[in-house]
XYZ file of C-alpha atoms in Angstrom:
760
model
C -51.310 37.492 -24.049
C -51.475 35.905 -27.792
C -48.584 33.466 -27.592
C -48.463 33.672 -23.930
C -50.165 32.712 -20.863
C -52.513 34.145 -18.004
C -51.642 33.314 -14.712
C -55.098 32.808 -12.690
C -55.831 34.705 -9.223
C -57.002 32.666 -6.042
C -60.875 31.968 -6.091
C -61.952 34.454 -3.851
C -65.311 36.894 -4.248
C -64.863 39.969 -5.338
C -63.923 42.635 -2.970
C -62.708 45.728 -4.869
C -65.952 47.838 -4.073
C -68.407 47.620 -1.235
C -70.378 45.100 -1.574
C -73.603 47.413 -1.523
C -72.302 48.868 -5.086
C -72.955 45.138 -6.676
C -76.318 45.035 -8.515
C -77.475 42.034 -6.666
C -81.427 40.524 -7.670
C -83.341 41.433 -5.225
C -86.176 38.385 -5.947
C -86.107 35.975 -3.169
C -86.364 33.411 -6.095
C -83.392 34.864 -7.281
C -81.330 34.236 -4.419
C -77.763 31.776 -5.124
C -79.619 28.482 -4.385
C -82.321 28.860 -6.712
C -80.737 30.422 -9.436
C -79.564 26.877 -9.706
C -82.034 24.804 -7.895
C -83.284 23.281 -11.398
C -80.132 22.376 -12.634
C -78.486 18.981 -13.435
C -74.945 18.145 -11.354
C -72.804 18.906 -14.676
C -74.991 22.181 -14.935
C -75.002 23.177 -11.095
C -70.929 22.749 -11.087
C -70.368 24.801 -14.410
C -72.864 27.840 -12.434
C -70.913 27.477 -9.333
C -67.298 26.692 -10.082
C -64.839 29.530 -8.577
C -62.186 28.957 -10.908
C -61.306 32.438 -12.482
C -60.940 31.148 -16.434
C -62.937 28.111 -16.800
C -63.808 25.770 -19.984
C -67.521 24.871 -20.078
C -67.456 21.737 -22.994
C -71.105 21.716 -23.615
C -72.424 18.770 -26.224
C -75.702 19.417 -28.279
C -78.574 20.558 -27.175
C -76.931 20.294 -23.065
C -78.694 23.783 -21.999
C -75.550 25.827 -22.764
C -76.627 28.859 -22.812
C -78.889 28.521 -19.875
C -75.178 27.333 -18.232
C -73.899 30.441 -18.889
C -76.483 32.587 -18.565
C -77.287 31.314 -14.863
C -73.255 31.546 -13.922
C -73.291 34.952 -14.912
C -76.031 35.477 -12.923
C -75.149 33.575 -9.650
C -71.864 34.798 -9.672
C -73.544 38.248 -9.250
C -76.295 36.927 -6.897
C -73.325 35.723 -4.768
C -70.661 38.346 -5.124
C -68.089 36.967 -7.063
C -68.322 39.479 -9.554
C -69.504 42.368 -10.896
C -73.092 42.919 -13.623
C -71.775 45.946 -14.683
C -67.952 44.634 -15.471
C -69.603 41.562 -17.554
C -68.490 41.438 -21.067
C -71.152 38.634 -23.136
C -69.060 38.338 -26.542
C -71.565 35.857 -28.536
C -71.195 35.385 -32.637
C -74.606 37.041 -33.963
C -77.217 39.515 -33.130
C -79.950 37.639 -32.486
C -77.876 35.659 -29.852
C -76.988 38.571 -27.526
C -80.263 39.578 -27.723
C -81.537 36.052 -26.875
C -78.174 35.815 -23.797
C -79.501 39.385 -22.514
C -83.226 38.275 -22.269
C -82.633 35.572 -20.635
C -80.392 37.567 -18.349
C -83.726 40.118 -18.118
C -85.517 37.314 -16.189
C -82.594 36.459 -13.511
C -83.206 40.147 -12.798
C -79.877 41.089 -14.713
C -81.697 43.479 -16.326
C -78.992 46.405 -16.624
C -75.326 46.349 -16.597
C -74.819 43.261 -18.156
C -73.068 44.277 -21.842
C -73.588 41.297 -24.362
C -72.996 41.239 -28.034
C -70.593 40.195 -31.312
C -66.854 40.707 -31.263
C -67.860 43.527 -34.393
C -70.014 45.507 -32.567
C -68.339 45.335 -29.263
C -65.296 46.371 -30.873
C -66.825 49.139 -32.811
C -68.698 50.308 -29.973
C -65.100 50.467 -28.178
C -63.693 52.365 -31.011
C -66.294 55.175 -31.309
C -65.968 55.402 -27.768
C -61.941 56.294 -28.144
C -62.262 58.347 -31.005
C -64.782 60.331 -29.264
C -62.651 60.487 -26.235
C -59.800 62.396 -28.659
C -62.007 64.436 -30.860
C -61.893 61.835 -33.842
C -63.844 61.736 -36.570
C -65.236 57.760 -36.767
C -64.361 57.135 -40.592
C -67.115 55.560 -42.847
C -67.451 51.903 -42.638
C -67.437 50.560 -45.704
C -71.024 49.532 -47.625
C -69.656 47.871 -50.794
C -66.571 45.877 -50.107
C -67.542 44.358 -53.313
C -67.213 47.421 -54.801
C -64.015 48.269 -53.430
C -61.905 44.772 -53.683
C -63.560 45.482 -57.682
C -62.482 49.109 -58.252
C -58.520 47.435 -57.068
C -59.055 44.610 -58.775
C -60.794 45.324 -62.186
C -62.917 41.983 -61.746
C -66.167 42.231 -62.699
C -67.556 38.890 -62.288
C -69.118 38.391 -59.312
C -68.088 34.825 -58.970
C -64.030 36.283 -59.077
C -65.105 38.988 -56.233
C -66.625 36.525 -54.166
C -63.804 34.564 -54.911
C -60.869 37.122 -53.888
C -62.792 38.828 -50.697
C -63.064 34.803 -49.286
C -58.920 35.053 -49.382
C -58.903 38.703 -48.479
C -61.431 37.718 -45.332
C -59.508 34.218 -44.470
C -55.979 36.153 -43.996
C -57.877 38.648 -41.557
C -59.403 36.152 -39.606
C -56.064 34.156 -39.164
C -54.023 37.810 -38.876
C -52.556 37.212 -41.621
C -50.921 40.577 -43.714
C -50.171 40.881 -47.242
C -46.353 39.421 -47.483
C -46.716 36.761 -45.476
C -50.131 35.423 -47.660
C -48.290 33.471 -50.014
C -46.193 30.828 -47.978
C -49.238 31.181 -45.268
C -52.106 30.355 -48.473
C -49.394 27.506 -49.284
C -49.642 25.765 -46.158
C -53.061 25.437 -45.388
C -53.567 24.328 -48.806
C -56.009 27.531 -50.108
C -56.923 27.120 -54.107
C -56.697 30.881 -54.645
C -58.521 32.553 -57.490
C -55.552 33.905 -58.874
C -52.103 33.354 -57.920
C -50.699 33.432 -54.232
C -48.420 36.147 -55.441
C -50.951 38.269 -57.724
C -53.661 38.087 -54.185
C -51.115 39.067 -51.825
C -50.463 42.401 -54.456
C -54.457 42.461 -54.153
C -54.418 42.528 -51.374
C -51.763 45.295 -50.317
C -53.764 47.143 -52.732
C -57.156 46.539 -50.917
C -55.497 47.720 -47.815
C -53.976 50.696 -49.354
C -57.155 51.798 -51.127
C -59.022 51.578 -47.878
C -56.816 53.829 -46.181
C -56.605 56.543 -49.093
C -61.169 56.324 -48.927
C -60.627 56.932 -45.375
C -63.000 53.552 -44.595
C -62.844 50.726 -42.679
C -64.435 47.374 -42.764
C -65.387 44.806 -40.372
C -62.308 42.916 -39.916
C -60.303 46.403 -39.622
C -63.279 46.861 -36.503
C -61.252 44.200 -34.656
C -57.623 44.696 -35.812
C -57.787 48.197 -34.831
C -59.525 47.406 -31.120
C -56.531 45.303 -30.261
C -54.626 48.075 -31.516
C -55.617 50.865 -29.550
C -55.170 48.521 -26.128
C -51.686 47.341 -27.072
C -50.318 50.342 -27.465
C -51.698 52.630 -24.897
C -51.170 50.679 -21.376
C -53.235 53.534 -19.353
C -56.064 53.121 -21.504
C -56.319 49.449 -21.619
C -55.945 48.897 -17.680
C -59.301 50.901 -17.797
C -61.477 48.994 -20.734
C -60.071 45.655 -19.089
C -61.313 47.362 -15.340
C -64.839 48.085 -17.148
C -64.797 44.447 -18.579
C -62.760 42.079 -15.996
C -65.361 39.292 -16.165
C -65.681 38.065 -19.908
C -67.644 35.066 -21.001
C -67.542 33.902 -25.006
C -70.370 31.481 -25.812
C -69.354 29.234 -28.661
C -65.682 28.910 -28.224
C -64.831 26.588 -31.052
C -65.974 29.004 -33.935
C -63.014 31.639 -32.613
C -60.830 32.508 -35.012
C -57.563 33.900 -34.237
C -58.279 38.162 -34.914
C -60.903 37.331 -32.257
C -58.352 35.921 -30.222
C -56.212 38.547 -30.412
C -58.742 41.361 -29.104
C -60.321 38.626 -26.751
C -56.288 38.587 -25.025
C -56.529 42.752 -25.197
C -59.371 42.967 -23.200
C -57.839 40.797 -20.348
C -55.698 41.808 -17.878
C -54.100 40.090 -14.693
C -57.113 39.504 -13.469
C -59.210 39.062 -15.479
C -62.200 36.518 -15.045
C -62.617 34.222 -18.464
C -65.363 31.533 -18.891
C -65.992 29.421 -21.708
C -68.532 27.315 -23.492
C -68.492 25.513 -26.629
C -67.979 21.796 -28.077
C -65.449 20.329 -30.072
C -67.873 18.212 -31.225
C -69.182 21.560 -33.278
C -66.466 23.213 -34.753
C -67.084 23.625 -38.419
C -65.362 26.494 -39.999
C -61.874 26.190 -39.980
C -61.903 26.697 -43.318
C -63.188 30.554 -42.818
C -60.543 30.769 -40.336
C -61.751 29.413 -37.028
C -59.425 27.364 -35.076
C -61.022 25.214 -31.748
C -57.281 24.987 -30.151
C -58.222 27.534 -28.441
C -60.821 25.491 -26.848
C -58.950 22.519 -27.216
C -56.102 23.354 -25.593
C -56.909 26.055 -23.232
C -54.997 25.334 -21.026
C -51.940 26.439 -23.107
C -53.164 29.898 -22.858
C -54.087 29.875 -19.668
C -52.986 28.941 -15.844
C -55.095 27.079 -14.120
C -58.111 26.810 -16.233
C -60.481 24.214 -15.205
C -62.731 22.082 -17.301
C -66.663 20.775 -16.894
C -68.212 18.744 -19.585
C -71.874 18.578 -19.966
C -73.106 15.198 -21.944
C -76.557 15.032 -21.202
C -78.632 16.304 -24.190
C -82.024 17.267 -23.455
C -83.002 18.130 -27.479
C -83.111 14.631 -29.450
C -84.598 10.706 -28.658
C -81.989 8.412 -27.322
C -82.349 6.678 -30.987
C -81.639 9.501 -32.168
C -78.244 10.120 -30.378
C -77.483 6.833 -30.818
C -76.914 7.962 -34.738
C -74.654 10.836 -33.753
C -72.581 8.897 -31.199
C -71.842 6.245 -33.409
C -70.695 8.967 -36.319
C -68.575 10.611 -33.536
C -66.840 7.023 -32.690
C -65.546 6.604 -36.214
C -63.812 9.931 -37.297
C -64.129 12.916 -35.249
C -60.633 14.469 -33.634
C -61.750 16.271 -30.837
C -61.793 16.005 -27.316
C -65.317 15.788 -25.721
C -67.512 13.047 -24.391
C -70.219 10.987 -26.072
C -73.952 12.173 -25.364
C -76.132 10.992 -22.740
C -79.825 11.196 -23.869
C -82.518 12.193 -21.574
C -85.896 12.357 -23.018
C -88.219 9.479 -23.752
C -87.712 6.795 -26.510
C -88.395 8.512 -30.483
C -89.139 5.901 -33.254
C -85.719 4.625 -35.235
C -84.360 7.060 -37.545
C -84.361 5.336 -40.921
C -81.739 5.489 -44.356
C -84.255 5.335 -47.570
C -82.346 5.010 -51.037
C -83.557 6.884 -54.228
C -82.921 5.883 -58.111
C -82.241 9.507 -58.844
C -81.884 13.121 -57.332
C -85.343 13.664 -58.916
C -87.022 10.698 -56.529
C -85.602 11.354 -53.699
C -86.807 14.903 -53.830
C -90.422 13.840 -54.673
C -90.774 11.174 -51.777
C -89.272 13.754 -48.905
C -92.140 16.018 -50.322
C -94.465 12.513 -49.732
C -92.716 11.664 -46.063
C -92.940 15.400 -45.374
C -96.838 16.003 -46.433
C -98.045 13.005 -44.590
C -95.575 14.241 -41.388
C -97.987 17.987 -41.258
C -100.227 16.538 -38.755
C -102.814 17.658 -36.783
C -100.629 19.811 -33.985
C -97.413 19.861 -36.368
C -96.697 23.158 -38.292
C -94.342 23.039 -41.592
C -92.671 25.256 -39.585
C -91.805 21.910 -37.060
C -90.405 20.011 -40.610
C -86.779 20.513 -42.121
C -84.877 19.204 -44.766
C -80.945 19.744 -45.123
C -78.420 19.427 -47.854
C -74.293 19.439 -47.345
C -74.703 21.384 -50.617
C -76.726 24.685 -52.581
C -76.506 22.521 -55.547
C -78.865 20.028 -54.149
C -81.395 22.501 -53.153
C -83.327 22.654 -56.184
C -84.955 19.452 -57.512
C -85.756 19.930 -54.160
C -88.034 23.489 -53.857
C -89.037 21.901 -57.484
C -90.920 18.607 -55.465
C -92.261 21.273 -52.790
C -93.516 23.698 -55.367
C -95.092 20.800 -57.276
C -96.256 19.059 -53.607
C -98.073 22.393 -52.988
C -95.760 22.614 -48.966
C -94.900 26.102 -48.391
C -91.412 26.185 -47.669
C -88.194 28.887 -47.436
C -84.552 28.535 -47.601
C -82.628 29.240 -45.109
C -80.465 32.367 -45.592
C -80.961 32.003 -49.261
C -77.939 29.895 -51.099
C -80.223 28.700 -53.627
C -79.196 28.227 -57.247
C -80.054 31.950 -58.480
C -77.792 33.027 -55.454
C -75.015 31.633 -56.535
C -72.850 33.535 -58.265
C -71.723 32.003 -61.281
C -75.376 31.645 -62.316
C -75.370 35.276 -61.122
C -73.180 36.094 -63.693
C -74.053 33.652 -66.251
C -78.037 35.415 -65.969
C -76.741 39.348 -66.500
C -75.782 38.132 -70.156
C -79.693 36.647 -70.107
C -80.907 40.216 -70.399
C -78.827 40.666 -74.227
C -80.277 38.081 -75.469
C -82.184 37.680 -78.282
C -83.509 34.087 -77.870
C -83.850 31.509 -74.560
C -82.571 28.516 -76.918
C -79.893 30.201 -79.037
C -78.459 31.613 -75.045
C -79.019 28.222 -74.090
C -77.135 26.126 -76.355
C -74.095 28.496 -75.989
C -73.838 28.023 -72.210
C -74.044 24.222 -72.873
C -71.353 24.545 -75.725
C -69.232 26.531 -73.341
C -69.567 24.365 -70.035
C -68.769 20.900 -72.909
C -65.584 23.178 -73.827
C -64.846 23.349 -70.024
C -65.916 20.527 -68.859
C -62.383 17.799 -70.030
C -60.218 20.538 -67.942
C -62.321 20.687 -65.400
C -63.048 17.823 -64.279
C -59.640 16.614 -65.136
C -59.006 18.627 -61.323
C -61.427 16.933 -59.846
C -60.370 13.452 -60.905
C -57.127 14.814 -59.147
C -58.595 14.199 -56.010
C -59.113 10.843 -56.716
C -57.772 9.225 -59.162
C -58.462 5.592 -58.201
C -62.089 6.596 -57.968
C -64.084 3.418 -59.722
C -65.783 6.079 -61.064
C -64.373 9.864 -62.222
C -67.056 11.456 -63.064
C -68.733 10.611 -58.807
C -67.320 13.647 -57.586
C -68.077 15.804 -60.066
C -69.805 19.153 -59.061
C -71.630 20.588 -55.801
C -71.024 23.845 -54.722
C -69.301 24.506 -51.198
C -71.855 27.315 -49.591
C -70.491 30.549 -48.152
C -72.790 30.417 -44.873
C -71.292 32.745 -42.627
C -73.707 35.407 -41.459
C -71.502 36.977 -38.932
C -72.147 40.136 -40.702
C -75.763 40.010 -41.682
C -76.208 39.732 -37.725
C -73.780 42.939 -37.167
C -75.102 44.704 -33.594
C -75.310 47.973 -33.781
C -75.471 48.102 -38.033
C -77.930 51.099 -37.436
C -75.552 52.842 -36.392
C -73.329 52.638 -39.047
C -74.568 55.201 -41.558
C -71.539 57.461 -43.255
C -70.946 60.425 -41.206
C -70.544 64.126 -42.267
C -66.638 65.013 -41.937
C -66.215 69.005 -40.843
C -63.177 71.018 -42.539
C -59.925 70.419 -40.125
C -60.972 67.288 -39.281
C -58.216 65.205 -37.226
C -57.015 62.204 -38.888
C -57.156 58.590 -38.107
C -54.802 56.538 -36.999
C -52.945 55.572 -40.284
C -55.684 56.669 -41.840
C -54.648 60.022 -44.368
C -57.536 61.946 -46.207
C -56.668 61.742 -49.488
C -58.428 61.704 -53.454
C -60.269 59.443 -54.184
C -59.232 56.701 -55.992
C -60.703 56.374 -60.302
C -62.605 53.386 -60.627
C -60.278 50.734 -62.851
C -62.216 49.918 -65.822
C -63.940 46.553 -66.041
C -63.130 44.245 -68.690
C -67.076 43.125 -70.692
C -67.859 39.206 -69.453
C -69.217 36.675 -71.106
C -71.141 34.086 -69.612
C -69.413 32.118 -67.770
C -65.508 33.443 -66.582
C -63.504 30.477 -67.033
C -60.387 31.262 -65.321
C -63.052 30.931 -61.848
C -64.815 27.700 -62.892
C -64.728 25.320 -60.580
C -66.651 21.470 -60.176
C -68.914 22.766 -58.035
C -69.925 25.971 -59.960
C -69.784 23.936 -63.086
C -72.784 21.710 -61.456
C -74.899 24.977 -60.737
C -74.382 25.859 -64.778
C -74.954 22.388 -65.528
C -77.866 23.038 -63.652
C -79.155 26.014 -64.939
C -79.051 24.734 -68.631
C -81.489 21.927 -67.830
C -83.801 24.424 -66.586
C -83.396 26.348 -69.426
C -84.218 23.221 -71.574
C -87.628 22.310 -69.516
C -88.381 25.959 -69.762
C -87.918 25.581 -73.511
C -89.956 22.610 -73.042
C -93.195 23.942 -71.609
C -92.711 27.442 -73.872
C -90.977 27.155 -77.269
C -91.520 30.550 -78.033
C -90.073 31.454 -74.139
C -88.408 35.071 -73.995
C -85.427 35.886 -71.872
C -87.946 37.852 -69.967
C -90.029 34.791 -69.122
C -87.301 32.145 -68.674
C -85.699 34.645 -65.466
C -89.603 35.177 -64.414
C -89.870 31.375 -64.732
C -86.616 30.975 -62.980
C -87.580 33.357 -60.308
C -91.262 31.928 -60.061
C -90.279 27.842 -59.909
C -87.744 28.330 -57.577
C -88.899 30.726 -55.279
C -90.023 30.410 -51.529
C -92.954 29.666 -51.030
C -92.906 30.939 -47.460
C -91.587 33.898 -46.131
C -89.673 34.406 -42.844
C -91.994 34.151 -40.485
C -94.262 32.183 -41.945
C -94.970 28.519 -41.607
C -93.256 26.655 -44.149
C -90.643 23.435 -44.301
C -86.916 24.782 -43.507
C -83.944 24.129 -46.747
C -80.865 25.011 -45.139
C -77.342 23.395 -45.816
C -75.331 22.008 -42.753
C -73.216 24.920 -41.838
C -76.838 27.060 -41.777
C -78.740 24.381 -39.632
C -75.771 25.708 -36.935
C -77.871 26.162 -33.538
C -81.320 25.282 -34.982
C -83.510 22.075 -33.908
C -86.408 21.153 -35.139
C -88.904 18.457 -34.683
C -88.327 16.321 -37.789
C -85.219 16.061 -40.189
C -84.359 15.157 -43.484
C -81.158 14.251 -44.546
C -80.919 14.518 -48.625
C -77.763 13.255 -50.595
C -75.585 11.262 -47.916
C -73.499 9.906 -50.780
C -69.926 9.771 -51.799
C -68.169 13.220 -53.074
C -70.814 15.235 -51.108
C -71.141 13.676 -47.344
C -67.794 14.124 -47.171
C -67.702 16.713 -49.584
C -65.295 16.056 -52.582
C -61.979 17.640 -51.617
C -61.879 16.139 -48.811
C -58.130 14.941 -48.551
C -56.595 15.610 -44.996
C -57.358 13.854 -41.848
C -58.027 17.219 -40.786
C -60.617 17.587 -43.510
C -62.147 14.392 -42.793
C -62.409 14.784 -39.491
C -64.560 18.881 -40.023
C -66.535 16.962 -42.458
C -67.401 14.724 -39.633
C -68.333 16.440 -37.550
C -70.043 18.818 -39.749
C -72.638 15.210 -40.369
C -73.195 14.977 -36.524
C -74.216 18.401 -36.407
C -76.762 17.866 -38.801
C -77.997 14.874 -37.685
C -78.484 16.764 -34.050
C -80.684 19.428 -36.020
C -83.216 16.706 -35.094
C -85.463 16.395 -31.951
C -87.752 13.141 -32.986
C -87.357 12.086 -36.316
C -84.468 11.391 -38.410
C -84.385 10.170 -42.328
C -81.170 9.850 -44.271
C -81.431 9.423 -47.471
C -79.090 8.816 -50.543
C -79.711 8.446 -54.716
C -78.046 6.410 -56.831
C -78.053 8.528 -59.837
C -77.562 12.161 -60.285
C -77.730 14.303 -63.355
C -75.468 16.818 -64.140
C -76.202 19.162 -67.097
C -77.538 16.321 -69.497
C -74.636 13.712 -68.103
C -76.459 11.263 -65.355
C -73.125 9.959 -63.215
C -73.484 7.235 -60.698
C -73.357 8.271 -56.810
C -71.965 5.698 -53.988
C -73.194 5.465 -50.648
C -70.960 7.810 -48.317
C -68.415 6.436 -46.142
C -70.051 7.929 -42.989
C -72.882 5.941 -43.554
C -71.138 2.289 -42.499
C -71.338 3.279 -38.247
C -75.088 4.417 -39.104
C -75.729 1.569 -40.463
C -74.361 -0.642 -37.736
C -75.698 1.844 -35.274
C -79.975 1.423 -37.106
C -78.976 -2.467 -36.779
C -78.324 -2.543 -32.937
C -81.305 0.246 -32.556
C -83.244 -2.597 -34.614
C -81.787 -5.772 -33.245
C -80.104 -7.529 -35.752
C -76.933 -8.262 -36.408
C -74.646 -6.044 -38.896
C -74.416 -7.993 -42.204
C -74.461 -4.847 -44.419
C -71.577 -5.032 -46.810
C -68.587 -2.276 -46.703
C -67.683 -0.039 -49.140
C -64.082 1.166 -48.772
C -63.618 4.870 -48.087
C -60.650 7.133 -49.298
C -57.943 7.684 -47.270
C -56.484 11.034 -46.452
C -54.159 10.544 -49.362
C -57.387 9.751 -52.073
C -56.118 5.744 -51.486
C -59.254 3.640 -50.943
C -58.352 2.765 -47.664
C -59.569 -1.748 -46.350
C -62.289 -1.585 -44.906
C -64.084 -4.951 -45.110
C -63.049 -7.826 -42.989
C -63.593 -9.512 -46.887
C -60.574 -7.672 -47.488
C -58.026 -8.903 -44.651
C -56.242 -11.943 -45.462
C -54.413 -14.109 -43.563
C -53.165 -13.028 -40.391
C -55.086 -9.546 -40.270
C -58.113 -11.631 -39.996
C -57.180 -13.289 -36.999
C -55.937 -9.914 -35.928
C -59.084 -7.956 -36.589
C -60.918 -11.506 -35.099
C -59.169 -10.551 -31.525
C -59.946 -6.852 -31.780
C -63.352 -7.864 -31.554
C -63.087 -10.082 -28.971
C -61.575 -7.044 -27.068
C -64.554 -4.846 -28.343
C -66.973 -7.004 -26.956
C -65.390 -7.074 -23.029
C -65.169 -3.089 -23.197
C -68.442 -3.358 -24.424
C -69.769 -5.414 -22.022
C -67.326 -3.588 -18.951
C -68.361 -0.011 -20.209
C -72.801 -0.960 -20.501
C -72.604 0.324 -24.047
C -73.373 -1.003 -27.641
C -70.220 -2.157 -29.403
C -69.269 0.261 -32.105
C -69.678 3.234 -29.665
C -66.029 2.182 -28.612
C -65.026 1.413 -32.168
C -66.759 0.459 -35.142
C -65.892 -2.672 -37.297
C -64.322 0.128 -40.110
C -61.927 0.946 -37.290
C -60.947 -2.387 -36.903
C -60.363 -3.805 -40.108
C -58.227 -0.655 -41.230
C -55.836 -1.527 -37.454
C -55.777 -5.105 -38.609
C -54.285 -3.800 -42.135
C -52.193 -0.823 -40.921
C -51.002 -2.733 -37.780
C -49.717 0.927 -36.062
C -47.105 0.133 -32.974
C -46.536 3.345 -31.890
C -48.993 5.908 -30.309
C -48.068 8.694 -33.756
C -49.533 5.402 -36.136
C -52.515 5.108 -34.321
C -53.529 8.441 -34.090
C -53.000 8.092 -38.442
C -56.146 5.804 -37.919
C -58.926 7.402 -38.898
C -61.580 7.339 -36.306
C -59.237 6.859 -33.786
C -58.251 10.380 -32.386
C -56.925 11.992 -29.013
C -59.981 10.713 -26.372
C -60.060 6.864 -27.834
C -55.870 6.863 -28.222
C -55.740 8.095 -24.128
C -58.791 5.398 -24.037
C -57.883 1.958 -25.633
C -54.460 2.929 -26.727
C -52.147 1.583 -24.738
C -54.140 -2.034 -25.116
C -54.545 -1.491 -28.667
C -51.308 -1.470 -28.933
C -50.393 -4.447 -27.156
C -52.905 -6.498 -29.176
C -51.392 -5.144 -32.386
C -47.341 -5.908 -31.145
C -48.774 -9.875 -29.593
C -50.599 -10.597 -32.690
C -48.720 -13.324 -35.334
């Protein structure tokens, strides 16, 4: 089914077993009508829809988990499905637990299986091996250790880079021999020559076979392989799990879709829930195309769209919709608010990142009033490098805080590598001086590569260095991890699949590393090491006779979280790590060019994903949203000017609309997909382009009045400017305009193309 389609059968009640064998809910309050009584019309349609294959497009805060569980309960209560044959797939153990809890409250305490792709695959494999008398392999306990043994690398930075490429290739079903061409096509930036990475990938695979171990990615591959290789086994498995429900479907990668396809038989029911506007993991292998273009894979798939937002105030929703209207390329409808009016979001400008952090601390303390906990407040950033001044400011203000999932400066691999050498140092001053000198020597090379991303920038330093975080917690949330302890292998055990027992491979001698590994130093990592140098000098100012041990202790104490995982503390998080969470008050820090969007986002697809990421961050806020940016940031000893993010343009238009003022703010040129400054202001237009811009604004006003929506929701001024300047004449050219995706093109494309064609 990977490349084909599944034909849906007529939507009839499930009758393969006597009705009395179906685990129906006995409580009268959980009868079918009662199960959907509290849902809005769109939610009720999603819960009761009779399609075998159903796609539920659920916007942020639209109650997707409630709808998914009600659909399972309703179809069970009506006899359409057998709850014992339900397989509910999520991405984290926490989400699976939540599904089981809600289904239990709806009367389905037993029978429904819910778990992650990995936990379900692991359970399937163990059962399969037990039936065949095969002793299971051990699960890899240290993936980095395995990769170290085949690569010879010692630096944690280098190891994580290589592991990232291996995991990306596995997620995309790319074999080692296919990696060089696939990496080039995907514009990957591997830590070595692509052919060398392919060789190391193959060595890693062979090493696992010799050691007779598997990693998490192997679980998905082997589970799908068993189903494809044995039709009889597959038929039984598909019968037991013929009603499939998948949450967060926009985050599914090709390897997961391959396994999902293998689970599905001819008569399978499939319900997926997802939001194309929250597709933010393409960099990690996810493919939102499975959701957006679901009808390509499943015949007769029906769609229900949920747009009513129950999380955020109308003012916050207005800002979120404005951001999407200017840059998302995914299909989906704008959110419709349902909550009472709240505070109008604000944009604050600060002289530098220190003042930004201190002001955020002051506003957090002011927001911590009776009835509101510290845990109701959050500060979100694009990159890990931004967390350090925030952590210091909150510590100085005695505000309890924690960093979601770690991810602070001390957790960054290049910093860990550098600090390892500190243990051998005799004095902090010399060590800091040597590290600073190494960075100065490497800086020109790193910055030349960084400037190549934006060669026409007015300030080449603007886009220098901030770290892209590794936010995937899928493996940390693995459901059933308690069962993954190594197992003793009795003599005479049967070989497992393509694993053949062999002598252990000796460890490759590891070269000694210094403070930094220059071959793996990027602009983002340079910024983190610069911050380490700055902190070292700050420590020496406090204690000129400080020792290496003292510096290490000071670092840990000054950057440590003030609150535990369950404490009442302000949450610090990256945008990626905040997905799926919500807080009454949210501050977004560092909304500047080079950070939002991240400086290496060049293509239309990359910029669109950055737009969606910003949208995700905005929609974490329930009641109050404050956006911050700094005019300068310091990296090491260098102070760099910062430009406002181009994403602030639709935000400012939305805020002016909310405040009842005409938008007159000056525009700043965003960067086009190829790194060239794109025209964005009316002032930058001349002659007939100005006349076309005015015509387009008049047309937009008519559309706005007809739809009873703010003008910027139709198209922002920035998009109109691009249209007047570029003058697209075909749908394909229209779709090349940033801010016009398929949905906008379907709604307004014909009218826009005619206006442009008729213009002088």
